Structures are given as structure tokens and as C-alpha cells.
Coordinates of N, CA, C and O and ligand atoms in Angstrom, one line a residue:
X97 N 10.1 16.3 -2.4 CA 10.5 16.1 -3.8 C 9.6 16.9 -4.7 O 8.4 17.2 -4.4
X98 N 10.2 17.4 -5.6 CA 9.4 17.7 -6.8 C 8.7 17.0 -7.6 O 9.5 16.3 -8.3
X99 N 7.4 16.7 -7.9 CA 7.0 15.6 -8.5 C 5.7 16.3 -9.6 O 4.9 17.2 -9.2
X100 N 5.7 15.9 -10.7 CA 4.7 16.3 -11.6 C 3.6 15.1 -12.4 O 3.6 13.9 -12.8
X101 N 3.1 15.8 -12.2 CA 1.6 15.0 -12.2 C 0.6 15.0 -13.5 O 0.3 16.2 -13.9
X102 N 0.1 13.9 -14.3 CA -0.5 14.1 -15.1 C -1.9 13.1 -15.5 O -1.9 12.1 -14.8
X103 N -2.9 13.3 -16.5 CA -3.9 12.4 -16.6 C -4.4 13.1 -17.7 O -4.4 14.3 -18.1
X104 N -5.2 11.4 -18.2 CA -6.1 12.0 -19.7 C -7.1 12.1 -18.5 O -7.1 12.3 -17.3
X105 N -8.5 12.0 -20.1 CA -9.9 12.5 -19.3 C -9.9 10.7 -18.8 O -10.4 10.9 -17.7
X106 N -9.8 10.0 -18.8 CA -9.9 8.6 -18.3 C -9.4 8.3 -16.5 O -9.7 7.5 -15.6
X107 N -8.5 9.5 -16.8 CA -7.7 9.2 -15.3 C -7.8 10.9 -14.1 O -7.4 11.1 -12.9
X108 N -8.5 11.6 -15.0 CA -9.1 12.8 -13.9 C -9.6 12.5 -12.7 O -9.3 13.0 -11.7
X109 N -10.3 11.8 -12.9 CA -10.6 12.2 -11.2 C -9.4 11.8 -9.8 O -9.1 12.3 -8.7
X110 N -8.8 10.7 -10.6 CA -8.1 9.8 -9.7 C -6.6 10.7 -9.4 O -5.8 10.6 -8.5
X111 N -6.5 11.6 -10.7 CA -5.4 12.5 -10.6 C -5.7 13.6 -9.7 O -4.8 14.0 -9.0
X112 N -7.2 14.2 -9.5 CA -7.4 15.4 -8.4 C -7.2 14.5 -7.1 O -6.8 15.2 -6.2
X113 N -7.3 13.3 -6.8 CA -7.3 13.1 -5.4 C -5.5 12.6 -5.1 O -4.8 12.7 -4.1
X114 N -5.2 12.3 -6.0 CA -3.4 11.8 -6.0 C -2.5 13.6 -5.8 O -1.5 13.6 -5.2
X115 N -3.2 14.8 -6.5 CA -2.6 15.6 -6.1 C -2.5 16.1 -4.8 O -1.6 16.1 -3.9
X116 N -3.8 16.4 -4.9 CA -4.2 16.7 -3.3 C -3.5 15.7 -1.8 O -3.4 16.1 -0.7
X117 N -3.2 14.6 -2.3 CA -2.4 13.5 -1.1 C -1.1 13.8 -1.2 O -0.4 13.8 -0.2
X118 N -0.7 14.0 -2.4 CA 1.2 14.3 -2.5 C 1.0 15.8 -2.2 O 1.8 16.3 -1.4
X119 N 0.2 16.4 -2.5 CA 0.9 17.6 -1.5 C 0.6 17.6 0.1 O 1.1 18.5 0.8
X120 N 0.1 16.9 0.5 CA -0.4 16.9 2.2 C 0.7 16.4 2.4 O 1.3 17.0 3.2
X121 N 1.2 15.3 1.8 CA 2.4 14.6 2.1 C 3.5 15.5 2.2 O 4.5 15.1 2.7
X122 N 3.5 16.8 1.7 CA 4.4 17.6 1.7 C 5.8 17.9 0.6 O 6.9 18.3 0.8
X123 N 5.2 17.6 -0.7 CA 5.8 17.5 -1.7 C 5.4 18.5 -2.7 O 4.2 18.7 -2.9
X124 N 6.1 19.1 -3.3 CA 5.8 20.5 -4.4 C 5.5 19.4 -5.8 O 6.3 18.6 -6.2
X125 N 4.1 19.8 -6.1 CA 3.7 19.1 -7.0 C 3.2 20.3 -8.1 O 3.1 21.5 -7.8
X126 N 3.0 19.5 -9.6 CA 3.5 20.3 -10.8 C 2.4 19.7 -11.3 O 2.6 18.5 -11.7
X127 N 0.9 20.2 -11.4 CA 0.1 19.9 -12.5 C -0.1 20.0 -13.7 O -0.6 21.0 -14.0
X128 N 0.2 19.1 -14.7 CA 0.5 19.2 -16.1 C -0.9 19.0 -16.3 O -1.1 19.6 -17.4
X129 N -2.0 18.6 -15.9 CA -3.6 18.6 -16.4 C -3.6 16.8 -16.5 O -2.8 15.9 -16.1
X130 N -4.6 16.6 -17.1 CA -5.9 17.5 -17.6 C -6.3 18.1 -16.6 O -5.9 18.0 -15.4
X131 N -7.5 18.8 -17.1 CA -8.3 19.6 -15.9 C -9.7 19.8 -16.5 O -10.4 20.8 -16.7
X132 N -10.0 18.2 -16.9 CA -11.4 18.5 -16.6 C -11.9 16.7 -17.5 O -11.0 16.0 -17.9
X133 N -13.1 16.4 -17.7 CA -12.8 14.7 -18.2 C -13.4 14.8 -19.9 O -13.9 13.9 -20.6
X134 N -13.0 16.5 -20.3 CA -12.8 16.5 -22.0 C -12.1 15.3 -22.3 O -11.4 14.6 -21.5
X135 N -12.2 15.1 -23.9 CA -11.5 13.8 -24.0 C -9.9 14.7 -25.1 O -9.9 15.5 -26.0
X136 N -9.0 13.9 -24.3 CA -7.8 14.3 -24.6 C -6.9 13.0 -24.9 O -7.3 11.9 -24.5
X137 N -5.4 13.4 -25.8 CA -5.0 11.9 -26.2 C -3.7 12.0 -25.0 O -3.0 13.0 -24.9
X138 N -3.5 10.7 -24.0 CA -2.7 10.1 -23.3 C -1.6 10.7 -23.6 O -1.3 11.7 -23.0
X139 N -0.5 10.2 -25.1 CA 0.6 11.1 -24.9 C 0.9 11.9 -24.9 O 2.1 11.9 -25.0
X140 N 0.3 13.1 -24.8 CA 0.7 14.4 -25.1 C 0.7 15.1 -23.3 O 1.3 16.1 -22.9
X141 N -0.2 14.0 -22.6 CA -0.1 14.1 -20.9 C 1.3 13.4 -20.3 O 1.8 13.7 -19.3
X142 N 1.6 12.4 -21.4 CA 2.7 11.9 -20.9 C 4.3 12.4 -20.8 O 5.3 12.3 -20.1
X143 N 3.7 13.2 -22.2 CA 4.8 13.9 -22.9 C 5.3 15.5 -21.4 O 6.3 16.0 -20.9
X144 N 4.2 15.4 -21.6 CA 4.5 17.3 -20.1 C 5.3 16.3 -19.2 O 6.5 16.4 -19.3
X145 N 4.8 15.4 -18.4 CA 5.3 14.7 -17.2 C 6.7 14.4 -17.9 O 7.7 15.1 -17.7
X146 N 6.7 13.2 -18.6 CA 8.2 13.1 -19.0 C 9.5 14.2 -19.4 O 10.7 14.2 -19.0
X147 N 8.7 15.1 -20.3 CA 10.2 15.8 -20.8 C 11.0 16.3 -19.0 O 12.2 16.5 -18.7
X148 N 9.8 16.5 -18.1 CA 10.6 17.1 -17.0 C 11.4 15.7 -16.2 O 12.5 15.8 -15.7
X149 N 10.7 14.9 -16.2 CA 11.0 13.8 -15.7 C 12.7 13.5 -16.3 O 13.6 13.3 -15.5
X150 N 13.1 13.5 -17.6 CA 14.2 13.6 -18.9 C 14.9 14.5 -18.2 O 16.0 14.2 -17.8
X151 N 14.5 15.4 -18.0 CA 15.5 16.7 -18.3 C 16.3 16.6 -16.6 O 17.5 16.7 -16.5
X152 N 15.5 16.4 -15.7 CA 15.8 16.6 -13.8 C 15.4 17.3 -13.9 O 16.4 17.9 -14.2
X153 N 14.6 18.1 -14.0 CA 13.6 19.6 -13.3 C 12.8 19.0 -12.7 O 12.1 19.9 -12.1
X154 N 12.4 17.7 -12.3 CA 11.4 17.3 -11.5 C 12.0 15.9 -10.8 O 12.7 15.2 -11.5
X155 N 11.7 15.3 -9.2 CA 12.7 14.3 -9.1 C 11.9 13.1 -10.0 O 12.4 12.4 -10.8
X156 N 10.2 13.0 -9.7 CA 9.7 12.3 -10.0 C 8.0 12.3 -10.6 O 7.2 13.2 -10.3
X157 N 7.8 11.2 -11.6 CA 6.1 11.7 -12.0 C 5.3 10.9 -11.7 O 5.5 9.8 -11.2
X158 N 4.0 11.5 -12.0 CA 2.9 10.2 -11.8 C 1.7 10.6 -13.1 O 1.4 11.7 -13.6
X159 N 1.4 9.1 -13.4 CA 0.5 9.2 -14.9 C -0.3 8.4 -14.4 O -0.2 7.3 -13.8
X160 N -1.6 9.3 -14.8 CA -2.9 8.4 -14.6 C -3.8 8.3 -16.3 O -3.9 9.2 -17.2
X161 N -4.2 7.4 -16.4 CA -5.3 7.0 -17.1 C -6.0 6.2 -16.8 O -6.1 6.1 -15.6
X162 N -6.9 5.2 -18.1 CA -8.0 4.6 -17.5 C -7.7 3.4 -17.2 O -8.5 2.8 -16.5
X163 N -6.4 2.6 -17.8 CA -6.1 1.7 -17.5 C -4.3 1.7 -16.7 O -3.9 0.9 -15.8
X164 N -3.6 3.0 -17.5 CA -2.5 2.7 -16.8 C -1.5 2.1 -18.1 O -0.3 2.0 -18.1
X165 N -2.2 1.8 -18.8 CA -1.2 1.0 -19.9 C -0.5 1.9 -21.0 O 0.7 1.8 -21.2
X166 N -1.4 2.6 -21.6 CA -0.8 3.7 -22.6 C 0.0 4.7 -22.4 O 0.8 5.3 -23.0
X167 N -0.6 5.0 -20.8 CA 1.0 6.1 -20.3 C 2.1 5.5 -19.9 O 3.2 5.7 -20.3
X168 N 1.8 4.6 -19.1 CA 3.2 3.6 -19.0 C 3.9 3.1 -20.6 O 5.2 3.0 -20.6
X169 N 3.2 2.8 -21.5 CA 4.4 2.9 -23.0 C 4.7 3.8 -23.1 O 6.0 3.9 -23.0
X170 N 3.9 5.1 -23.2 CA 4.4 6.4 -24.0 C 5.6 6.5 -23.1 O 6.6 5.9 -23.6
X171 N 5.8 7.0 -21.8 CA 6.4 7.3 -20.6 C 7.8 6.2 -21.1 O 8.7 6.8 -21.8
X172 N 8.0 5.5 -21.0 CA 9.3 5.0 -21.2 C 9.4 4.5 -22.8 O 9.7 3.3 -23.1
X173 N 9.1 5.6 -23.7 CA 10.1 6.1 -24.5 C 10.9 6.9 -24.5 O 11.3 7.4 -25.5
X174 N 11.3 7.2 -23.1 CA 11.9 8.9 -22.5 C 13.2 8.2 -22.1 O 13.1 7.2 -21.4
X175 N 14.5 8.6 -22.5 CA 15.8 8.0 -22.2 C 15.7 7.9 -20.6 O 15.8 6.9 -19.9
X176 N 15.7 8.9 -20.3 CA 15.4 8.5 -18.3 C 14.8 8.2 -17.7 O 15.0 8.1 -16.5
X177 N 13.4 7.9 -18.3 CA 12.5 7.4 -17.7 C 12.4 6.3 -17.2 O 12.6 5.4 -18.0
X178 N 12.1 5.7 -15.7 CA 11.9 4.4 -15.7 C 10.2 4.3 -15.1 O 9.9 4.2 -13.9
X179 N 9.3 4.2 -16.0 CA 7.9 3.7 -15.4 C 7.3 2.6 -15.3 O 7.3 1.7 -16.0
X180 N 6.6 2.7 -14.3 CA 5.8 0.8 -13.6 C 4.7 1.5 -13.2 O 4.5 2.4 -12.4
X181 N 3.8 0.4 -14.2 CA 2.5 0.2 -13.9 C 1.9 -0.3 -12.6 O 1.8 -1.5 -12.6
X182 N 1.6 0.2 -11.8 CA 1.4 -0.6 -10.6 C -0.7 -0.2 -10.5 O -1.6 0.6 -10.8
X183 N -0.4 -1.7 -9.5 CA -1.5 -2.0 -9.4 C -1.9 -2.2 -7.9 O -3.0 -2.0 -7.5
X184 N -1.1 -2.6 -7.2 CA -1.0 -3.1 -5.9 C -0.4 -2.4 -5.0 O 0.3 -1.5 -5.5
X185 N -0.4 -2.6 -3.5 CA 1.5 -2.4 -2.9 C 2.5 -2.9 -3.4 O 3.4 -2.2 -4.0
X186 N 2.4 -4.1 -3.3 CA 3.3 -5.2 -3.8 C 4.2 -5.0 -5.4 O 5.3 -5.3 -5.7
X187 N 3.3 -4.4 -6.1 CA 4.2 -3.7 -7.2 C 4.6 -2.3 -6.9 O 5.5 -1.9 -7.6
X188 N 3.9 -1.3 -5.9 CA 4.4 -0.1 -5.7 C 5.7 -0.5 -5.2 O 6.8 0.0 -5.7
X189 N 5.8 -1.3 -4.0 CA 6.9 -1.7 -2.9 C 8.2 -2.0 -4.0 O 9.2 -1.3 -3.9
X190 N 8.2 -2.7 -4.7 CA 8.9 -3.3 -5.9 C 9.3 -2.6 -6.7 O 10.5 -2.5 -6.7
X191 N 8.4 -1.9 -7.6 CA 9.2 -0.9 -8.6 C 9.8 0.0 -7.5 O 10.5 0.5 -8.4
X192 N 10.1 0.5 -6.7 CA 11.0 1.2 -6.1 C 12.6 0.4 -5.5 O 13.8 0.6 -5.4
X193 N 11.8 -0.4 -5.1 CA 13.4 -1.6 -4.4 C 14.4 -2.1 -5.5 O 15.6 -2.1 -5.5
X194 N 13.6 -2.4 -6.4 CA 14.4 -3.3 -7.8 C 14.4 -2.2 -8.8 O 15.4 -1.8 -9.2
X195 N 13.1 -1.7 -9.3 CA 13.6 -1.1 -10.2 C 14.3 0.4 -10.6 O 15.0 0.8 -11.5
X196 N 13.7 1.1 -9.1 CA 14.3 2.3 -9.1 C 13.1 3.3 -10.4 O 13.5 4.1 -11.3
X197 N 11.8 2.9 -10.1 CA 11.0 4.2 -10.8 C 10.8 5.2 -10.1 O 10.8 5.5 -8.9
X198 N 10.8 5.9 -11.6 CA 11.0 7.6 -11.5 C 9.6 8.3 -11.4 O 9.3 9.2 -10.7
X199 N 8.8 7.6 -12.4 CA 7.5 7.3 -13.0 C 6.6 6.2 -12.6 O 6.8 5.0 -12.8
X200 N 4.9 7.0 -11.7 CA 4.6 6.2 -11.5 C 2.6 6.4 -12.3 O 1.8 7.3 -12.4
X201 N 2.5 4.8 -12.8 CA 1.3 5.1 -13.7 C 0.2 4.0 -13.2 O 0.4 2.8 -13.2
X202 N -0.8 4.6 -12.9 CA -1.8 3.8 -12.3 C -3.5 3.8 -13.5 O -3.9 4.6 -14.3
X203 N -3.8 3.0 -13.1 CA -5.4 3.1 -14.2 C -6.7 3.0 -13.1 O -7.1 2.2 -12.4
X204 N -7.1 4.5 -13.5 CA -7.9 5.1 -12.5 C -9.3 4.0 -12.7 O -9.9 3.8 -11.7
X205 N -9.7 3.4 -14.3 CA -10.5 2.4 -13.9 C -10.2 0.7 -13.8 O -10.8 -0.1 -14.6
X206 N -9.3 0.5 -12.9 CA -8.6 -0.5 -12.9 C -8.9 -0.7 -11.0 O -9.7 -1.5 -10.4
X207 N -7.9 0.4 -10.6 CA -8.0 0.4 -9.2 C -9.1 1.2 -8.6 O -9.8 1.7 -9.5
X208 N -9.6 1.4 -6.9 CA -10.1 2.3 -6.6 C -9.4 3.4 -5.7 O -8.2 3.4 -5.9
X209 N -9.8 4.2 -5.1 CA -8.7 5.2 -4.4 C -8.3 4.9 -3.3 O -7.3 5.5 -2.8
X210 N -8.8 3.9 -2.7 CA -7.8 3.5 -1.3 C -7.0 2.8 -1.5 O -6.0 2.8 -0.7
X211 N -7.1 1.6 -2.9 CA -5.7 1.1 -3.4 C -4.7 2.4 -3.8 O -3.6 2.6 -3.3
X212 N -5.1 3.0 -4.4 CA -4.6 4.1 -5.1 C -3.5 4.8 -4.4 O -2.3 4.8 -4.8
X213 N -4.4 5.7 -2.5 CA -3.2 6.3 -2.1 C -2.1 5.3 -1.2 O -1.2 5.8 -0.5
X214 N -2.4 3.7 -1.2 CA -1.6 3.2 -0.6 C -0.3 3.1 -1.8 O 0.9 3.4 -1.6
X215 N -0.8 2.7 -3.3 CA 0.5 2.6 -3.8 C 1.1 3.8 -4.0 O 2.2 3.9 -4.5
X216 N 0.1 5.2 -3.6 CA 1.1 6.9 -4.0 C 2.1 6.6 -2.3 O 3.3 6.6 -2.3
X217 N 1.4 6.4 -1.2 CA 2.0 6.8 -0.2 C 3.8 5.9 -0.2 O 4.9 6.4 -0.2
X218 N 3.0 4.2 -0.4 CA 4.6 3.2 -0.6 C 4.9 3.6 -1.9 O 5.4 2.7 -2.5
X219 N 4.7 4.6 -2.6 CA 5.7 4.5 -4.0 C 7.0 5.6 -3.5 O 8.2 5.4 -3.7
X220 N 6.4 6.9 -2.7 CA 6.9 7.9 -2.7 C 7.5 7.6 -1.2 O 7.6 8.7 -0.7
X221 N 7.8 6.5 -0.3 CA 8.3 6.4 0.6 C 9.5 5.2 0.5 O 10.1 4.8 1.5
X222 N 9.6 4.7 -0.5 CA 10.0 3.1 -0.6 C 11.7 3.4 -1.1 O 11.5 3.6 -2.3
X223 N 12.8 3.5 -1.1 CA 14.1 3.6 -1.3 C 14.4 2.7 -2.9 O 13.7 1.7 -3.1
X224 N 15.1 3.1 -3.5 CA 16.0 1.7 -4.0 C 17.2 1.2 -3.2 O 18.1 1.7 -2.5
X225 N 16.9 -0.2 -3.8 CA 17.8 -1.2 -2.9 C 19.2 -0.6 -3.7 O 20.0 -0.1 -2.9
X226 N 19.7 -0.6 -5.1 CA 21.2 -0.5 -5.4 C 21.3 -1.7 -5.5 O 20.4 -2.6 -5.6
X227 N 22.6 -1.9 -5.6 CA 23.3 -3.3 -5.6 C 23.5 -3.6 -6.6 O 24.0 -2.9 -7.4
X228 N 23.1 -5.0 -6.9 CA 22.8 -6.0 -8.1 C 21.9 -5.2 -9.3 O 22.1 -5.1 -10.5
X229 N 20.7 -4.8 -8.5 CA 19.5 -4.0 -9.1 C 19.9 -2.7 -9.9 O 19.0 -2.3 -10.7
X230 N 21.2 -2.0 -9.9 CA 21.5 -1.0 -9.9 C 22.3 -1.7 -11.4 O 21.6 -1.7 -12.4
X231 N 23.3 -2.2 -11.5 CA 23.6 -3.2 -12.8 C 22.1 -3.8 -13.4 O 22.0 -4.2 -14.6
X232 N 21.4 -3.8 -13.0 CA 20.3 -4.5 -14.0 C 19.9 -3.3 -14.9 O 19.4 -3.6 -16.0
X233 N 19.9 -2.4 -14.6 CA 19.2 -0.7 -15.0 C 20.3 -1.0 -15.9 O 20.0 -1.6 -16.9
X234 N 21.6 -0.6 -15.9 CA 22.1 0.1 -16.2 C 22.7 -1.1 -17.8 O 23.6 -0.8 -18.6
X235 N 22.0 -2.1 -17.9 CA 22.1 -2.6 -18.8 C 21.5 -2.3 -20.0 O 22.0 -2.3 -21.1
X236 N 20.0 -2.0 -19.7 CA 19.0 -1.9 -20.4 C 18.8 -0.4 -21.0 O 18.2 0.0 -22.0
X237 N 19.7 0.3 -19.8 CA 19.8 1.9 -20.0 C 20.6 1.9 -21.4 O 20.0 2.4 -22.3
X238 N 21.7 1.4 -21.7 CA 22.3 1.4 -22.8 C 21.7 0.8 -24.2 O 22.3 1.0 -25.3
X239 N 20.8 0.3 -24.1 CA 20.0 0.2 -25.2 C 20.0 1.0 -26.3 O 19.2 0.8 -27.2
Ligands
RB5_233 C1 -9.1 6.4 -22.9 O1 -10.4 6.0 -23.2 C2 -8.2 5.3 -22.6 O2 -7.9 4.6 -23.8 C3 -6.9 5.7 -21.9 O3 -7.3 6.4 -20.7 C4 -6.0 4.6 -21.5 O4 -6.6 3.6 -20.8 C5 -5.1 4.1 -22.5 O5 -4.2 3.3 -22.3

């Protein structure tokens, strides 16, 4: 997959080692920055990741900060965006089965990095179910 990648200075570090695993994993990854832990403002990281995420130039993104909360708002003000905060497997495994995220935003001082590449590995391996789940999107899509 194509997947583009982004972080303030809050979520740098945790974004150099999330790149570095999605590409071993073998995925063409798109560094939108930061690139380095200057202090920078969240949306404007979220904004690079999403417009591609909006448009399909990319299948999928990932947003890091320090908590994970402020890119996950900005991020789904984007008509196609669907982003989940995840913290766990158990929400990586989930937002992919039910919700079908596009967008994935984690808080680099929240988790540590071995939580981290387990929810990059099950986020970017995990299917959506469809179904029922697929009508629940498509309600809220019309908003
Ligand atoms: C930056 O200090 C911090 O506010 C940001 O990384 C993020 O946690 C916002 O939601």
C-alpha cells in the first residue's frame, strides 16, 4: 500500500521508528515530516497526511502526536477520512473490522514502541468486515 506518514514535534520519534517498520513491511511510505522535535502545530501535519488520504493518492495514513487526540480531530474533518485513535491491539484489530480506518493516530507519549508496532503491524494487516458495518459508515458519511 501506499501509506503517508506524519507527526508534530510531540510525536517524532515514534514517527522515525513507525516509518522505518512500514517500510520493512514492504509498503511505499510518504514522509510528510516533521523532521526533527522543533515545535510545530499538529494540523498543518495532519493537513499533508489527509488532503492525500481525501484525494486516493495514498491508500492510507498514520498521525502521530503526543497524545494522539488533536490529529485524530483535525484528521476527520476530511470528507474521506475515517481516523481511530488507537491505543491498544484491541482498538487497532477494531477500527479496521468495524470501522474501516483509513487513518491511523497514535500518542507517542501515551504508548511505548512495542505497543506501537503491534497496533502499526494489526492495523495494516487487519481487513474490514463489510456487512452491517459497511451501512453504519455510510450513514454518518452523509453528514
Ligand atoms: C504538543 O505539545 C501536543 O499538544 C500535541 O502533540 C498533541 O498531543 C495534541 O493533541
Amino acid at each position: 500500500m501506499k501509506i503517508a506518514i506524519g507527526a508534530d514535534h510531540g510525536g517524532f520519534h515514534l514517527k522515525e521508528m513507525v516509518r522505518s517498520l512500514v517500510d520493512e513491511l514492504g509498503h511505499e511510505v510518504q514522509d510528510m515530516g516533521c523532521y526533527s522535535t522543533a515545535s510545530v502545530d499538529y494540523p498543518d501535519l495532519a493537513a499533508l497526511v489527509c488532503e492525500k488520504v481525501d484525494a486516493g493518492t495514498v491508500d492510507r495514513g498514520i498521525l502521530i502526536c503526543g497524545t494522539g487526540l488533536g490529529m485524530s480531530m483535525a484528521a476527520n474533518r476530511y470528507a474521506h477520512v475515517r481516523a481511530a485513535l488507537c491505543h491498544d491491539h484491541y482498538t487497532a484489530r477494531m477500527s479496521r473490522e468495524h470501522n474501516n480506518a483509513n487513518v491511523l493516530c497514535m500518542g507517542e507519549r501515551v504508548i511505548g514502541h512495542g505497543v506501537a508496532e503491534d497496533i502499526v503491524r494489526t492495523w495494516l494487516a487487519v481487513e474490514f468486515s463489510g456487512g452491517r458495518h459497511l451501512g453504519r459508515i455510510e450513514l454518518y458519511s452523509k453528514c
